[in-house]
Amino acid sequence: MLPSRGHVGHFHPCPPRTSAPPETSDQRPAGETKDTGRRTAETMESRTATFHRGFVPWQGLLLTASLLTFWSPSTTAQPAIESVPYNVLEGGNVLLRLYNVTVQPSGYKWYSGVTSTLNKMIVAYSRATNESTTGDAYSGRETIYPNGSLLIQNVTQDDPTFYTIQLILDNGVTQELSGEFRVYSRVSQPTIEASSTNVKEGSSVDLKCLSNDPEITISWIFKSQSLKLTDRMKVNAEGNTLTINPVKTEDAGEYKCEVSNGVSSSLSDPFTLSVTASSDKPAKPDTTPTKASTVPTIAIMILALAVLILICALAYTMVFSKSGGAQPEGEGEVKPTEPAEAEPGPEAEPEE
């Protein structure tokens, strides 16, 4: 018996099966030895290694898989529209891409908004004639492609955010899909406003990032790097106010804030915060002699030394002049004294 067409590629010839489990007796066809039956069993066991052995024979698994493949209904992806990109900068381009179309329609019609009314039609395309026809909502910036996708150039804030496509099938049935995108303006440059530009260590300061743009995110930058918040810093829920309390000298430096709406961003001019240390004292006058005052000081010292030398010379001259220019002989000399000899007294007369 030949397999049905639905089983092509999944049909596997196998011996007839019954609902009863295989016999476990040692019965085998005539002429077959026990060893031959063992080798056959070992071969069958090795082929079912990736399945649950001991429950369903391998032939049954293959047949069951074939039946499931044949009877399982196929799931087909539905047509959809993708906006590329979804967030568009004003003045840019956006593509409404149609995809997952399995049955080619005979034509397409694009409408502005979520309804397919005649006055909202932008452009229609016929696959039979390969021609497009514009409608009342056509602005000259739309281009339709043979695959049904729509390109919109130079988008503005006045453009609708929703668009609808109508797929015209061969049997006259239509199918409608809608897509959307968002248009953003270019953000303006923000500015930083501070409660004080020169604060004392230990006090607090508030830095505010001012911007008039809606739906923006704000980030803070310190010394050309993303600011890492410490336990002394906090940012409010809107992100536009940075509070530092208490301020330390390490907080001094250049701050910036950046605003972004997802498609454009802008950076503020730098703001410099100065911090005065709390331990600072009034500076003492600088007593270090300058180069201009060093020369007179040295001259005065030399003059004083010369006067001292002159005074000493005059004193010596005066003492020398009093002595007549020469020292008297014997004066000034200290000679060692010799013991005086005892004068002989009158000789004692001998006693009679």
JSON list of C-alpha atoms in Angstrom, two decimals, residues 105-189:
[
{"chain": "A", "resi": 105, "resn": "PRO", "atom": "CA", "xyz": [-3.03, 41.41, -2.62]},
{"chain": "A", "resi": 106, "resn": "SER", "atom": "CA", "xyz": [-4.14, 42.91, -5.92]},
{"chain": "A", "resi": 107, "resn": "GLY", "atom": "CA", "xyz": [-3.60, 46.40, -4.54]},
{"chain": "A", "resi": 108, "resn": "TYR", "atom": "CA", "xyz": [-3.06, 48.68, -1.54]},
{"chain": "A", "resi": 109, "resn": "LYS", "atom": "CA", "xyz": [-4.59, 51.92, -0.25]},
{"chain": "A", "resi": 110, "resn": "TRP", "atom": "CA", "xyz": [-3.07, 54.15, 2.44]},
{"chain": "A", "resi": 111, "resn": "TYR", "atom": "CA", "xyz": [-5.15, 56.52, 4.60]},
{"chain": "A", "resi": 112, "resn": "SER", "atom": "CA", "xyz": [-4.24, 59.15, 7.18]},
{"chain": "A", "resi": 113, "resn": "GLY", "atom": "CA", "xyz": [-5.69, 58.38, 10.60]},
{"chain": "A", "resi": 114, "resn": "VAL", "atom": "CA", "xyz": [-7.41, 55.19, 11.73]},
{"chain": "A", "resi": 115, "resn": "THR", "atom": "CA", "xyz": [-10.36, 55.22, 9.30]},
{"chain": "A", "resi": 116, "resn": "SER", "atom": "CA", "xyz": [-10.43, 54.38, 5.59]},
{"chain": "A", "resi": 117, "resn": "THR", "atom": "CA", "xyz": [-12.70, 57.19, 4.42]},
{"chain": "A", "resi": 118, "resn": "LEU", "atom": "CA", "xyz": [-12.35, 58.55, 0.91]},
{"chain": "A", "resi": 119, "resn": "ASN", "atom": "CA", "xyz": [-11.28, 62.05, 1.92]},
{"chain": "A", "resi": 120, "resn": "LYS", "atom": "CA", "xyz": [-8.48, 60.54, 4.08]},
{"chain": "A", "resi": 121, "resn": "MET", "atom": "CA", "xyz": [-6.90, 58.51, 1.26]},
{"chain": "A", "resi": 122, "resn": "ILE", "atom": "CA", "xyz": [-3.27, 59.34, 0.61]},
{"chain": "A", "resi": 123, "resn": "VAL", "atom": "CA", "xyz": [-2.32, 57.03, -2.23]},
{"chain": "A", "resi": 124, "resn": "ALA", "atom": "CA", "xyz": [-3.46, 53.77, -3.86]},
{"chain": "A", "resi": 125, "resn": "TYR", "atom": "CA", "xyz": [-1.43, 51.19, -5.76]},
{"chain": "A", "resi": 126, "resn": "SER", "atom": "CA", "xyz": [-2.57, 48.53, -8.26]},
{"chain": "A", "resi": 127, "resn": "ARG", "atom": "CA", "xyz": [-0.40, 45.48, -8.84]},
{"chain": "A", "resi": 128, "resn": "ALA", "atom": "CA", "xyz": [-2.18, 44.74, -12.11]},
{"chain": "A", "resi": 129, "resn": "THR", "atom": "CA", "xyz": [-1.21, 48.07, -13.69]},
{"chain": "A", "resi": 130, "resn": "ASN", "atom": "CA", "xyz": [1.82, 48.82, -11.49]},
{"chain": "A", "resi": 131, "resn": "GLU", "atom": "CA", "xyz": [0.49, 52.36, -11.09]},
{"chain": "A", "resi": 132, "resn": "SER", "atom": "CA", "xyz": [-0.30, 54.56, -8.08]},
{"chain": "A", "resi": 133, "resn": "THR", "atom": "CA", "xyz": [-3.11, 57.09, -7.64]},
{"chain": "A", "resi": 134, "resn": "THR", "atom": "CA", "xyz": [-3.01, 59.94, -5.13]},
{"chain": "A", "resi": 135, "resn": "GLY", "atom": "CA", "xyz": [-5.93, 61.00, -2.93]},
{"chain": "A", "resi": 136, "resn": "ASP", "atom": "CA", "xyz": [-7.10, 64.09, -1.06]},
{"chain": "A", "resi": 137, "resn": "ALA", "atom": "CA", "xyz": [-4.71, 63.55, 1.86]},
{"chain": "A", "resi": 138, "resn": "TYR", "atom": "CA", "xyz": [-1.63, 63.34, -0.38]},
{"chain": "A", "resi": 139, "resn": "SER", "atom": "CA", "xyz": [0.96, 66.01, 0.56]},
{"chain": "A", "resi": 140, "resn": "GLY", "atom": "CA", "xyz": [3.64, 65.24, -2.04]},
{"chain": "A", "resi": 141, "resn": "ARG", "atom": "CA", "xyz": [5.94, 63.74, 0.58]},
{"chain": "A", "resi": 142, "resn": "GLU", "atom": "CA", "xyz": [4.54, 60.18, 0.45]},
{"chain": "A", "resi": 143, "resn": "THR", "atom": "CA", "xyz": [5.86, 57.34, -1.72]},
{"chain": "A", "resi": 144, "resn": "ILE", "atom": "CA", "xyz": [4.22, 53.90, -1.99]},
{"chain": "A", "resi": 145, "resn": "TYR", "atom": "CA", "xyz": [6.26, 50.83, -2.94]},
{"chain": "A", "resi": 146, "resn": "PRO", "atom": "CA", "xyz": [5.10, 47.69, -4.82]},
{"chain": "A", "resi": 147, "resn": "ASN", "atom": "CA", "xyz": [5.30, 45.68, -1.58]},
{"chain": "A", "resi": 148, "resn": "GLY", "atom": "CA", "xyz": [2.79, 48.04, 0.06]},
{"chain": "A", "resi": 149, "resn": "SER", "atom": "CA", "xyz": [5.21, 49.97, 2.29]},
{"chain": "A", "resi": 150, "resn": "LEU", "atom": "CA", "xyz": [4.82, 53.75, 2.56]},
{"chain": "A", "resi": 151, "resn": "LEU", "atom": "CA", "xyz": [7.68, 56.26, 2.88]},
{"chain": "A", "resi": 152, "resn": "ILE", "atom": "CA", "xyz": [6.94, 59.69, 4.40]},
{"chain": "A", "resi": 153, "resn": "GLN", "atom": "CA", "xyz": [9.65, 62.31, 3.99]},
{"chain": "A", "resi": 154, "resn": "ASN", "atom": "CA", "xyz": [10.33, 65.52, 5.92]},
{"chain": "A", "resi": 155, "resn": "VAL", "atom": "CA", "xyz": [7.83, 64.75, 8.67]},
{"chain": "A", "resi": 156, "resn": "THR", "atom": "CA", "xyz": [6.38, 67.64, 10.70]},
{"chain": "A", "resi": 157, "resn": "GLN", "atom": "CA", "xyz": [4.54, 68.05, 13.98]},
{"chain": "A", "resi": 158, "resn": "ASP", "atom": "CA", "xyz": [1.33, 68.58, 11.96]},
{"chain": "A", "resi": 159, "resn": "ASP", "atom": "CA", "xyz": [1.49, 65.13, 10.37]},
{"chain": "A", "resi": 160, "resn": "PRO", "atom": "CA", "xyz": [-0.94, 62.53, 11.76]},
{"chain": "A", "resi": 161, "resn": "THR", "atom": "CA", "xyz": [0.61, 59.91, 13.99]},
{"chain": "A", "resi": 162, "resn": "PHE", "atom": "CA", "xyz": [-1.70, 57.06, 12.84]},
{"chain": "A", "resi": 163, "resn": "TYR", "atom": "CA", "xyz": [-1.89, 55.61, 9.32]},
{"chain": "A", "resi": 164, "resn": "THR", "atom": "CA", "xyz": [-4.09, 52.85, 7.92]},
{"chain": "A", "resi": 165, "resn": "ILE", "atom": "CA", "xyz": [-3.44, 50.53, 5.00]},
{"chain": "A", "resi": 166, "resn": "GLN", "atom": "CA", "xyz": [-6.17, 48.63, 3.16]},
{"chain": "A", "resi": 167, "resn": "LEU", "atom": "CA", "xyz": [-5.15, 45.36, 1.49]},
{"chain": "A", "resi": 168, "resn": "ILE", "atom": "CA", "xyz": [-7.35, 44.52, -1.53]},
{"chain": "A", "resi": 169, "resn": "LEU", "atom": "CA", "xyz": [-7.43, 40.77, -2.07]},
{"chain": "A", "resi": 170, "resn": "ASP", "atom": "CA", "xyz": [-8.22, 38.99, -5.34]},
{"chain": "A", "resi": 171, "resn": "ASN", "atom": "CA", "xyz": [-11.65, 37.88, -4.16]},
{"chain": "A", "resi": 172, "resn": "GLY", "atom": "CA", "xyz": [-12.66, 41.46, -3.38]},
{"chain": "A", "resi": 173, "resn": "VAL", "atom": "CA", "xyz": [-12.19, 41.08, 0.36]},
{"chain": "A", "resi": 174, "resn": "THR", "atom": "CA", "xyz": [-10.27, 43.89, 2.07]},
{"chain": "A", "resi": 175, "resn": "GLN", "atom": "CA", "xyz": [-8.12, 43.79, 5.17]},
{"chain": "A", "resi": 176, "resn": "GLU", "atom": "CA", "xyz": [-7.10, 46.90, 7.15]},
{"chain": "A", "resi": 177, "resn": "LEU", "atom": "CA", "xyz": [-4.04, 47.46, 9.35]},
{"chain": "A", "resi": 178, "resn": "SER", "atom": "CA", "xyz": [-2.93, 50.54, 11.29]},
{"chain": "A", "resi": 179, "resn": "GLY", "atom": "CA", "xyz": [0.48, 51.81, 12.27]},
{"chain": "A", "resi": 180, "resn": "GLU", "atom": "CA", "xyz": [1.83, 54.81, 14.15]},
{"chain": "A", "resi": 181, "resn": "PHE", "atom": "CA", "xyz": [4.96, 56.82, 14.85]},
{"chain": "A", "resi": 182, "resn": "ARG", "atom": "CA", "xyz": [5.88, 59.82, 16.96]},
{"chain": "A", "resi": 183, "resn": "VAL", "atom": "CA", "xyz": [7.42, 63.09, 15.80]},
{"chain": "A", "resi": 184, "resn": "TYR", "atom": "CA", "xyz": [9.78, 65.03, 18.08]},
{"chain": "A", "resi": 185, "resn": "SER", "atom": "CA", "xyz": [11.24, 68.52, 17.74]},
{"chain": "A", "resi": 186, "resn": "ARG", "atom": "CA", "xyz": [14.93, 69.20, 18.20]},
{"chain": "A", "resi": 187, "resn": "VAL", "atom": "CA", "xyz": [15.58, 70.14, 21.82]},
{"chain": "A", "resi": 188, "resn": "SER", "atom": "CA", "xyz": [17.00, 73.58, 22.67]},
{"chain": "A", "resi": 189, "resn": "GLN", "atom": "CA", "xyz": [20.14, 74.19, 24.70]}
]
